Short mmCIF file of C-alpha atoms and ligand atoms in Angstrom, two decimals:
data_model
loop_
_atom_site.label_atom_id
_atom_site.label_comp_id
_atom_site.label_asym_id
_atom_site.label_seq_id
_atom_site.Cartn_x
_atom_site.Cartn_y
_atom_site.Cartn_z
CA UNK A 57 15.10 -8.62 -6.57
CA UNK A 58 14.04 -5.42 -5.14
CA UNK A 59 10.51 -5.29 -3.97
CA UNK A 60 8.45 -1.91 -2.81
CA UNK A 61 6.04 -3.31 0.11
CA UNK A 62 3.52 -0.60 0.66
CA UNK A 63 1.83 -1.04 4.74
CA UNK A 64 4.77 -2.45 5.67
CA UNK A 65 4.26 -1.15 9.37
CA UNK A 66 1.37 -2.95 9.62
CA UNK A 67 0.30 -6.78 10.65
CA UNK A 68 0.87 -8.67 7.86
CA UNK A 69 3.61 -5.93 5.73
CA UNK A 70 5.43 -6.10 8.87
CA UNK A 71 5.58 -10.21 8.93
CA UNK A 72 6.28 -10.22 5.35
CA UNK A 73 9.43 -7.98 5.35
CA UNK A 74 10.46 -10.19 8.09
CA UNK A 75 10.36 -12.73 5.91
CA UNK A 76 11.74 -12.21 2.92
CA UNK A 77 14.87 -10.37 4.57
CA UNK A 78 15.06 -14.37 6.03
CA UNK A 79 14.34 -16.38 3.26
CA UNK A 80 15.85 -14.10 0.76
CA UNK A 81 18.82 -12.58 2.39
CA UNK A 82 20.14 -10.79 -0.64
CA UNK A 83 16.82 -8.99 -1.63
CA UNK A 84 16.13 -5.57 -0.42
CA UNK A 85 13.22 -4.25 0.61
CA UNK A 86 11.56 -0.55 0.67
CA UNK A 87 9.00 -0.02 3.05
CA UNK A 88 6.45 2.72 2.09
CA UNK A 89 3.94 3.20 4.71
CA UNK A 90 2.14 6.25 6.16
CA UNK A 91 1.92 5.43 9.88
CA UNK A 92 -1.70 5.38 10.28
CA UNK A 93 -2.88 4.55 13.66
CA UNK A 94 -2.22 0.95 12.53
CA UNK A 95 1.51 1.51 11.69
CA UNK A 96 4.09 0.59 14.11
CA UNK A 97 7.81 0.68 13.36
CA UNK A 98 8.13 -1.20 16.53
CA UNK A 99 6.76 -4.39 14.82
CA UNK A 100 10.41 -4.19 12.29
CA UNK A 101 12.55 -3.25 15.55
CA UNK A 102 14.60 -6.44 14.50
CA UNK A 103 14.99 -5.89 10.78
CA UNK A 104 15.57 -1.77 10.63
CA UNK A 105 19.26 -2.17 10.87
CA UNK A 106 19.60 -4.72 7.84
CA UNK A 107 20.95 -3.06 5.04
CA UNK A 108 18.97 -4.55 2.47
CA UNK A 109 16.00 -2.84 4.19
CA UNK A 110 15.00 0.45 3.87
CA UNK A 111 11.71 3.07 4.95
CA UNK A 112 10.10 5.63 3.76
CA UNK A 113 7.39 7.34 5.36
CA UNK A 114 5.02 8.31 3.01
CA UNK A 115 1.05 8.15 1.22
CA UNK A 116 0.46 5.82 -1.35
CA UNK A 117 -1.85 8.16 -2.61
CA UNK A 118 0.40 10.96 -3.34
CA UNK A 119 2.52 10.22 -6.89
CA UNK A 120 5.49 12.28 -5.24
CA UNK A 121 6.32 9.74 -2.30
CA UNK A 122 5.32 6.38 -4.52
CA UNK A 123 8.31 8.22 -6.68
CA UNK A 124 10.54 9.02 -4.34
CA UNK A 125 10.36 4.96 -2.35
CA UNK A 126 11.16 3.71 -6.27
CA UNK A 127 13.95 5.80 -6.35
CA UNK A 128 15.26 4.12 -9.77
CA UNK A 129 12.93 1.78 -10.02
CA UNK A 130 11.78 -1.96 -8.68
CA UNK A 131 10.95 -5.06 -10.24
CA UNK A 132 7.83 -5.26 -8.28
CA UNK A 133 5.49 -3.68 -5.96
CA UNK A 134 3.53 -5.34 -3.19
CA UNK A 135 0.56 -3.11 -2.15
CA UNK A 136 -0.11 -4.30 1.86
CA UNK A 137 -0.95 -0.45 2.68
CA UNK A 138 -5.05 -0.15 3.45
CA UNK A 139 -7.46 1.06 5.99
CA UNK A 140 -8.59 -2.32 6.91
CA UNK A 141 -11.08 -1.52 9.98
CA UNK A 142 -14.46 -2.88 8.63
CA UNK A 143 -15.91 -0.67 12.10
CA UNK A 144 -13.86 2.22 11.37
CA UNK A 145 -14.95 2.27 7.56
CA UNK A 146 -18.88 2.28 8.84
CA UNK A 147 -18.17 5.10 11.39
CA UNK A 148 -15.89 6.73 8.65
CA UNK A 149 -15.84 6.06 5.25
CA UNK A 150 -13.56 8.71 3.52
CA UNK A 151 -10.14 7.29 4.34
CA UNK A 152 -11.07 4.00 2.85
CA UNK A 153 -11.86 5.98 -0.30
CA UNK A 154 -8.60 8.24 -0.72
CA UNK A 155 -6.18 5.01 0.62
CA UNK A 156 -7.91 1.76 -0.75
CA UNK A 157 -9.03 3.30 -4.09
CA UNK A 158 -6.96 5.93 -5.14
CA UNK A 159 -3.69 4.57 -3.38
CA UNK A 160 -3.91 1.62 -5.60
CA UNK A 161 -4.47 3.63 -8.69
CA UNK A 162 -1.34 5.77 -8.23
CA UNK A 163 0.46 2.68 -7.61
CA UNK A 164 -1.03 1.31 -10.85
CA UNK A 165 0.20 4.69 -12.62
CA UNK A 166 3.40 4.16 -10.96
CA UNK A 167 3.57 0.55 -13.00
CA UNK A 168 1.78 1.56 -16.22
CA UNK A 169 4.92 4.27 -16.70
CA UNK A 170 7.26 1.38 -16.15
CA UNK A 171 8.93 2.34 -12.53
CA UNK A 172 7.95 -1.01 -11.38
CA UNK A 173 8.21 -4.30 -12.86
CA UNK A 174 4.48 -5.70 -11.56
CA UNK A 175 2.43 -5.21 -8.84
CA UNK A 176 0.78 -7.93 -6.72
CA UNK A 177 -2.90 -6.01 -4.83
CA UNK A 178 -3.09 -7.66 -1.39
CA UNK A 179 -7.02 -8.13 -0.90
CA UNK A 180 -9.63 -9.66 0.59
CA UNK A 181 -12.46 -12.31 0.12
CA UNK A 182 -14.59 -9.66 1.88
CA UNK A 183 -15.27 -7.74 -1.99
CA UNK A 184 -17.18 -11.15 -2.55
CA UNK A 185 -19.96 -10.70 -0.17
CA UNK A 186 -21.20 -13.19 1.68
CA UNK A 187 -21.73 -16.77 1.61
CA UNK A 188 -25.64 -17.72 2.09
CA UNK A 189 -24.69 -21.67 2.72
CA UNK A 190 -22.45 -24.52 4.28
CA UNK A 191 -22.00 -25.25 0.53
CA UNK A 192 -21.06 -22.16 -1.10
CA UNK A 193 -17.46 -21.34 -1.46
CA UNK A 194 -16.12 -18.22 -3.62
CA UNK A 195 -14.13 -18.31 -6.87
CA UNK A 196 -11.58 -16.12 -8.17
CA UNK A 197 -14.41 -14.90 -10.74
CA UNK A 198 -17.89 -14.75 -8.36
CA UNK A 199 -18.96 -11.20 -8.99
CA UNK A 200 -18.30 -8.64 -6.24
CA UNK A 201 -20.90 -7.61 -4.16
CA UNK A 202 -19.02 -6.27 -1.26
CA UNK A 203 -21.07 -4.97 2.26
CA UNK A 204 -19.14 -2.56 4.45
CA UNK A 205 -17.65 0.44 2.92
CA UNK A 206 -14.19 -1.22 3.03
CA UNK A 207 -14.94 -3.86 1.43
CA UNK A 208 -16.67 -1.81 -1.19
CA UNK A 209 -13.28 0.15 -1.28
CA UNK A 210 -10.57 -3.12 -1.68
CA UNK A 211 -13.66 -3.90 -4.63
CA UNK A 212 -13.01 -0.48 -6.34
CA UNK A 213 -8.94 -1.39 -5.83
CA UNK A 214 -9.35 -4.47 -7.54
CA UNK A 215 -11.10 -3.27 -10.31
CA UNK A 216 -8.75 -0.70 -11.27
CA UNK A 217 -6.47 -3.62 -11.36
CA UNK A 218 -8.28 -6.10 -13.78
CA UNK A 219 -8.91 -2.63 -15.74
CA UNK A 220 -5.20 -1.63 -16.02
CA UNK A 221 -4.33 -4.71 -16.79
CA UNK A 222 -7.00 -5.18 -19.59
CA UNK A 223 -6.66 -1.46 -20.78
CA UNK A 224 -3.27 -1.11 -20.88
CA UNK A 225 -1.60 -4.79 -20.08
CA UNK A 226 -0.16 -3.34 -16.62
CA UNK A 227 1.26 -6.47 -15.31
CA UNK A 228 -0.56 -6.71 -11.85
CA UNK A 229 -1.89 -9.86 -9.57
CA UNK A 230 -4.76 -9.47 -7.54
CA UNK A 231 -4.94 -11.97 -4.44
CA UNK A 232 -8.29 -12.36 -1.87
CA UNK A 233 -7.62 -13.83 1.17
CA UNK A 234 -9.33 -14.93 3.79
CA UNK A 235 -9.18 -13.55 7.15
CA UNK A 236 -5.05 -12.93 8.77
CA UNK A 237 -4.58 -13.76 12.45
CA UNK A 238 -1.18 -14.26 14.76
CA UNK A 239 1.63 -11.84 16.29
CA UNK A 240 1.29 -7.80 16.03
CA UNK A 241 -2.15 -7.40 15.08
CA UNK A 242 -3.55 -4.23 15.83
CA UNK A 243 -6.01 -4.79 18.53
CA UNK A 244 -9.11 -4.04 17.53
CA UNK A 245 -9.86 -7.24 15.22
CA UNK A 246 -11.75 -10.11 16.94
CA UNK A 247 -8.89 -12.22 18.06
CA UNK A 248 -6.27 -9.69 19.69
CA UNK A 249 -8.87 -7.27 21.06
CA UNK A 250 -10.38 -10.46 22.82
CA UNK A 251 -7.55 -11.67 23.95
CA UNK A 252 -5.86 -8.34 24.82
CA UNK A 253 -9.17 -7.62 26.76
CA UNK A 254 -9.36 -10.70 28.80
CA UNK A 255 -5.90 -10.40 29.96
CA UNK A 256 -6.94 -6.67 31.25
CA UNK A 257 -9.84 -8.30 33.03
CA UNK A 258 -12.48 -6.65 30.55
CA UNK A 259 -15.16 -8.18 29.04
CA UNK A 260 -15.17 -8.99 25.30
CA UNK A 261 -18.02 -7.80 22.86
CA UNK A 262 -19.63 -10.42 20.72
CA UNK A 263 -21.94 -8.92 18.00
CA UNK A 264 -25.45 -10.50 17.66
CA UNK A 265 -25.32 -14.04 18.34
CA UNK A 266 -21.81 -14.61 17.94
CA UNK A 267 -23.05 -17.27 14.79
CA UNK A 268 -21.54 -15.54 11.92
CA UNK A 269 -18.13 -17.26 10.75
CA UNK A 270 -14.63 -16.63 9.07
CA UNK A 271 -12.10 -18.60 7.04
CA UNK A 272 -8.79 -18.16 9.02
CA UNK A 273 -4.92 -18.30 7.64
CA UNK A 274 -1.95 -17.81 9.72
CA UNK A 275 0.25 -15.62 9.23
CA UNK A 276 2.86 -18.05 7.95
CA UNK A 277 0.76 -19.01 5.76
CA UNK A 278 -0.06 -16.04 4.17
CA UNK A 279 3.41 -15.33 3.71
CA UNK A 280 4.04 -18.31 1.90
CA UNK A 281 1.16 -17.96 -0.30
CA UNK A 282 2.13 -14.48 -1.76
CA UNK A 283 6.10 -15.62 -1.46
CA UNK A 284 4.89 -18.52 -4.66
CA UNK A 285 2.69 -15.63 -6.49
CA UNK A 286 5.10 -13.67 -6.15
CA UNK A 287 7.87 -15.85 -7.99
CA UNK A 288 5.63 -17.74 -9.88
CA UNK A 289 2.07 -16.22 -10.38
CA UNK A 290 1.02 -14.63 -14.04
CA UNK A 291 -0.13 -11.32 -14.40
CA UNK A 292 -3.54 -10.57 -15.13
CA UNK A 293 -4.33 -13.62 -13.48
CA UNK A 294 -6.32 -13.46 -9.92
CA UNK A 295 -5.52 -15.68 -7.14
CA UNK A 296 -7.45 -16.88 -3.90
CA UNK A 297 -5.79 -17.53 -0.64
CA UNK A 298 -7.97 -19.72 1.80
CA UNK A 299 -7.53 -22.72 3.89
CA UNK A 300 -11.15 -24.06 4.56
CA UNK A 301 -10.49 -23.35 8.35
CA UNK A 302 -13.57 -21.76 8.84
CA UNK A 303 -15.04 -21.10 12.65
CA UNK A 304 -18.05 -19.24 13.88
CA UNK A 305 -17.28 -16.00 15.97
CA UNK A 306 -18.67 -17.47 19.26
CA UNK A 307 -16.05 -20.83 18.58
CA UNK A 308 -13.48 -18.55 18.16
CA UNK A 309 -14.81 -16.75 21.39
CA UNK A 310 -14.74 -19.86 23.58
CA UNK A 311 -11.37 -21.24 22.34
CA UNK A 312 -9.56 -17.82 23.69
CA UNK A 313 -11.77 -18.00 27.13
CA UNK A 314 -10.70 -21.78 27.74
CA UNK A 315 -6.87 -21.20 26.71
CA UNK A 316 -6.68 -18.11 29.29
CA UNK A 317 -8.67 -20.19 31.84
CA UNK A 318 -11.70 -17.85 32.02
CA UNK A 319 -15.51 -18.60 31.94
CA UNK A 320 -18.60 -17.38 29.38
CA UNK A 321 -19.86 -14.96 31.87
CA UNK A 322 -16.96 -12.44 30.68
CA UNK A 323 -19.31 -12.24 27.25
CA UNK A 324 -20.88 -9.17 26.44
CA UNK A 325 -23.18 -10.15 23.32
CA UNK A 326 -23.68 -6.28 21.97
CA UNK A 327 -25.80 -5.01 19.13
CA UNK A 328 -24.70 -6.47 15.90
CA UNK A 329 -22.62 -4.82 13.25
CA UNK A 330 -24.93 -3.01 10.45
CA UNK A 331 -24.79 -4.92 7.44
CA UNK A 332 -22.46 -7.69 9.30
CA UNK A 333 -21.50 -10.24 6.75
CA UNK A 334 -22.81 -13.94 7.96
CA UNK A 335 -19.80 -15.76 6.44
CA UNK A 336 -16.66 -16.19 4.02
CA UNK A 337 -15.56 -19.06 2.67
CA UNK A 338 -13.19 -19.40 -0.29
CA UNK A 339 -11.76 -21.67 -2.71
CA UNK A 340 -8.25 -22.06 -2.72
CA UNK A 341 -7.88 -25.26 -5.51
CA UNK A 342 -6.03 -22.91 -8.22
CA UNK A 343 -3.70 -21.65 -6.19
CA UNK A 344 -2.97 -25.39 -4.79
CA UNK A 345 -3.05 -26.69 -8.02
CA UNK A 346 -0.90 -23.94 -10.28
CA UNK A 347 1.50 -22.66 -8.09
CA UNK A 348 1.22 -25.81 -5.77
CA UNK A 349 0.95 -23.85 -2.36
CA UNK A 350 -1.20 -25.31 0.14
CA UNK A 351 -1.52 -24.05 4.26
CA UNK A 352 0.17 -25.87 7.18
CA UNK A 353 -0.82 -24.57 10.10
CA UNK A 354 -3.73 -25.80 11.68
CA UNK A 355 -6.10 -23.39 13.38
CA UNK A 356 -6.02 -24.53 16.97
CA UNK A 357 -2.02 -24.70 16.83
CA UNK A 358 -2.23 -20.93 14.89
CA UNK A 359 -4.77 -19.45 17.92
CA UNK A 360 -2.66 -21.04 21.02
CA UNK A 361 0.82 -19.30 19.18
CA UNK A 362 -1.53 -16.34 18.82
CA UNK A 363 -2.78 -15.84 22.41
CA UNK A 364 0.39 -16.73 23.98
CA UNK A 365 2.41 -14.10 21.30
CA UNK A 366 -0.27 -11.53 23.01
CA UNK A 367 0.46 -12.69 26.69
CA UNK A 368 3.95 -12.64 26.25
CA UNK A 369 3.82 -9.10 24.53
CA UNK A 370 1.78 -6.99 26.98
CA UNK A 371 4.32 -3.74 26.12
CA UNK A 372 3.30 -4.04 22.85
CA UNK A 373 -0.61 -4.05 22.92
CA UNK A 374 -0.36 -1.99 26.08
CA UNK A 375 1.05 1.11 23.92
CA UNK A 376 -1.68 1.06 21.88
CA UNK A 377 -4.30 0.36 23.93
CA UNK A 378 -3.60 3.40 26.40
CA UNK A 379 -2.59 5.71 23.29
CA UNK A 380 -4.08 6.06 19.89
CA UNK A 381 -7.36 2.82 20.60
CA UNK A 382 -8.12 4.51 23.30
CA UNK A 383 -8.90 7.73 22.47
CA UNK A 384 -10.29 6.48 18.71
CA UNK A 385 -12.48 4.03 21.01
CA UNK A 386 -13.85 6.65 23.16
CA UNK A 387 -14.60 9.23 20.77
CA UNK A 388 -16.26 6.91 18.74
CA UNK A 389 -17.08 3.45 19.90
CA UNK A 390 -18.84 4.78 23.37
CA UNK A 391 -20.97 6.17 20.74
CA UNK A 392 -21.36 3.51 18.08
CA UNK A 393 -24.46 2.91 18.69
CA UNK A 394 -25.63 6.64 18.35
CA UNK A 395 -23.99 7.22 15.38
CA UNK A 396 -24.96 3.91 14.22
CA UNK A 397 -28.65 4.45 15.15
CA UNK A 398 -28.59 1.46 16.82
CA UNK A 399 -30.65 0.56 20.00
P1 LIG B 592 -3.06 -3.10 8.99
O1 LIG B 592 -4.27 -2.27 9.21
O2 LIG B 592 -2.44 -3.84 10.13
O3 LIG B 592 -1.88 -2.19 8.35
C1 LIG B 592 -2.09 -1.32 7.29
C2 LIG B 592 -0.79 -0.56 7.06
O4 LIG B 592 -0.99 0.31 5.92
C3 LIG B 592 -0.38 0.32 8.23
O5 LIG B 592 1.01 0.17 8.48
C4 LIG B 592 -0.70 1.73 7.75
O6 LIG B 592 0.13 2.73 8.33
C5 LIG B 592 -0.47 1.59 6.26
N1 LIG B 592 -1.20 2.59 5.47
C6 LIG B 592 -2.52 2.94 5.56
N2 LIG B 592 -2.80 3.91 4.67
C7 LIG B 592 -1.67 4.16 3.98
C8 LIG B 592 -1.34 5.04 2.91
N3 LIG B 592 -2.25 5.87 2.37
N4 LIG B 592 -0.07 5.03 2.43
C9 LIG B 592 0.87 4.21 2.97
N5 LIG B 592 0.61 3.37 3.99
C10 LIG B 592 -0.63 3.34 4.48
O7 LIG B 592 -3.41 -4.11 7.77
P2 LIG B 592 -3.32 -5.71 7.66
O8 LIG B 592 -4.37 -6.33 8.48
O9 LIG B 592 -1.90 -6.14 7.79
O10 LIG B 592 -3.77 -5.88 6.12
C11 LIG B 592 -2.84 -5.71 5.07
C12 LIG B 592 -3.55 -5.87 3.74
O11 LIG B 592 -4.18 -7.16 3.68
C13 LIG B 592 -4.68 -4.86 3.50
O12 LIG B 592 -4.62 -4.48 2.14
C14 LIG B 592 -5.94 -5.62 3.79
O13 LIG B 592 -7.03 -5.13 3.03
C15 LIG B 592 -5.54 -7.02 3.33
N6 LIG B 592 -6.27 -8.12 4.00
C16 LIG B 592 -6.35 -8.15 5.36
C17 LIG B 592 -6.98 -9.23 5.98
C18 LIG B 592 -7.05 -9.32 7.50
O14 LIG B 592 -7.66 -10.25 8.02
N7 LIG B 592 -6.43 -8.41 8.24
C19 LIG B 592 -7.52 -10.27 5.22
C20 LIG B 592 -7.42 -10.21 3.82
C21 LIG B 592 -6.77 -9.12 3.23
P1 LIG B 593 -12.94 -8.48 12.43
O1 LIG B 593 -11.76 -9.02 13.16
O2 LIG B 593 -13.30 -7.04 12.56
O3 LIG B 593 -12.72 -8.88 10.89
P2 LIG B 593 -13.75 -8.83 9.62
O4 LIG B 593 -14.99 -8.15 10.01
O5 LIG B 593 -12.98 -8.07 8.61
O6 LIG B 593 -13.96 -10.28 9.25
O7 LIG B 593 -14.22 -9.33 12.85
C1 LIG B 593 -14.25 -10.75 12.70
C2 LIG B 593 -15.63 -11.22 13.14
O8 LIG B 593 -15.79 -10.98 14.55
C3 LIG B 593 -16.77 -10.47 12.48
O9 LIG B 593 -17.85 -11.39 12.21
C4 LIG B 593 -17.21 -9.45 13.52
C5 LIG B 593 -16.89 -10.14 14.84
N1 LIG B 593 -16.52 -9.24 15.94
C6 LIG B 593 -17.21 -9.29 17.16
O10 LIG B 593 -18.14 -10.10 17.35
N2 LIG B 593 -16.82 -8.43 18.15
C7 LIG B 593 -15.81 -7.53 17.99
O11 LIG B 593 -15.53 -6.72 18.92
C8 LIG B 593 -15.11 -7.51 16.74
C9 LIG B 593 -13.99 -6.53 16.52
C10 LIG B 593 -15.50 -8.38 15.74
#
């Protein structure tokens, strides 16, 4: 099989490339990814010498490089590549726009005129919303009623999707997952920023109360889950990924301050998020049930791989957080709250 991953220089492109090349040592593998800020070749250090792996830097918005990474075609396409920052997308909506929307529609083209076999859209629970109660959970058909303006963008994504493959029968997938954590993610999501800023002796920002809460899959996990879509999902069809490990931000908060041995004074409760969703929470059963997938990594044994992947690391996270966080968080986060209008 050869597969196009798009964002594979990201968290969870990166982990997937890794492994397929294991599990699937005769595949090969293009990476097409536009080293954003949130693109690190370093993360495939170990893999960019296989020769069933190759990369391409390029935009999934632009039809030329989607050509040129096909090459002579694929059997399918696995679209990873995103502005993901749910912070970022309220300071700055308009690269959320160009990448999450009209990447995935020149993808789609790309599969409509038969240069790739399918397409499976990597995406999120967040295009659902929110959940109001303990008892809600979503389905792979609640309407979307998405928040932040990336959320709204991975909604318009999806859309095109389920309209391609209605209009003109482009076999795609669409997947929402719940919220990735573990090794090589960009700092400046909850659990590696916290961590990362604990071991640098800084204090760590909750927003509001610290009450809201997430549904949480390791990266393994994830992995596996689009691994059994992959091979056995059916197009058109739309799957969730969840694991009914949900935790409240300030659990979260207090697991990574006991595991590093450090107290609740080094909180910093700040002014909420605008528009902050209060929780996700999804229903996996189909995807159990059809393609007979289920998680196995429990949350507390997922966090303590997690924090001690980060300790072990510091090179890593230390590149990024003297380079390119830096100088975005300066610029901008020293004045969230003014350009948020926040008090
Ligand atoms: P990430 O931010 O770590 O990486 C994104 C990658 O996409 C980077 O390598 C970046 O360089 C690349 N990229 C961005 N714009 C591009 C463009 N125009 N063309 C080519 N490459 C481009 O992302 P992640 O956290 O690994 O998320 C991967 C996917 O999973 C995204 O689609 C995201 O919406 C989805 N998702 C993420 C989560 C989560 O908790 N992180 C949960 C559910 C779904
Ligand atoms: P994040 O990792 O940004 O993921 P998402 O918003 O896509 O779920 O945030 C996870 C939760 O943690 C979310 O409720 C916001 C909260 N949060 C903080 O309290 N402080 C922070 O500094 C960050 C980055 C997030």
């Amino acid at each position: 099989m050869k597969i196009l991953v798009t964002g594979g220089a990201g968290f969870m492109g990166s982990n997937f490339i890794r492994y397929i090349l294991e599990k699937y040592p005769e595949y090969e593998i293009v990476n097409l990814d536009k080293l954003t800020y949130a693109g690190n070749l370093e993360n495939l250090r170990d893999v960019e010498k296989n020769p069933h792996y190759t990369f391409v830097k390029g935009d999934i918005a632009k039809a030329e490089d989607v050509d040129r990474a096909i090459g002579e075609g694929v059997d399918v396409v696995i679209n990873y590549a995103a502005e993901t920052h749910v912070d970022r997308s309220i300071l700055d909506p308009r690269a959320f726009l160009d990448t999450d929307i009209y990447g995935t529609y020149t993808l789609l083209e790309a599969v409509r005129a038969g240069k790739a076999g399918r397409m499976v859209q990597i995406s999120t629970d967040e295009v659902f919303g929110m959940v109001h109660d303990a008892k809600e959970e979503f389905a792979e058909d609640t309407r979307f009623d998405p928040s932040s303006p990336y959320s709204a963008s991975k909604a318009g994504g999806d859309l095109m999707c389920s309209a391609y493959f209605r209009t003109y029968q482009t076999p795609v997938i669409v997947t929402h997952s719940c919220n990735f954590y573990g090794p090589n993610q960009y700092p400046e999501k909850l659990i590696p920023l916290f961590a990362t800023n604990l071991l640098e002796g800084k204090k760590i920002p909750v927003y509001g109360k610290g009450d809201q809460f997430r549904e949480w899959i390791f990266v393994s996990d994830h992995c596996r889950a689009i691994d059994v879509i992959l091979h056995k999902g059916t197009v058109g069809e739309v799957y969730n990924i969840g694991t009914r490990q949900r935790k409240s931000n300030l659990e979260i908060t207090k697991s990574i301050l006991r595991q590093l041995g450090q107290g609740e004074d080094m909180i910093e409760y700040v002014t909420d998020r605008p528009g902050h969703d209060f929780g996700y929470a999804v229903n996996p059963d189909k995807l159990m049930r059809e393609l007979d997938w289920k998680p196995e990594v429990d949350f507390a044994e997922g966090l303590a791989q997690t924090i001690d992947w980060y300790k072990n690391n510091e090179d890593w996270w230390e590149k990024i957080k003297s380079g390119e966080y830096r100088d975005y968080f300066e610029k901008n986060y020293s004045r969230r709250n003014e350009l948020l209008n926040l008090k």
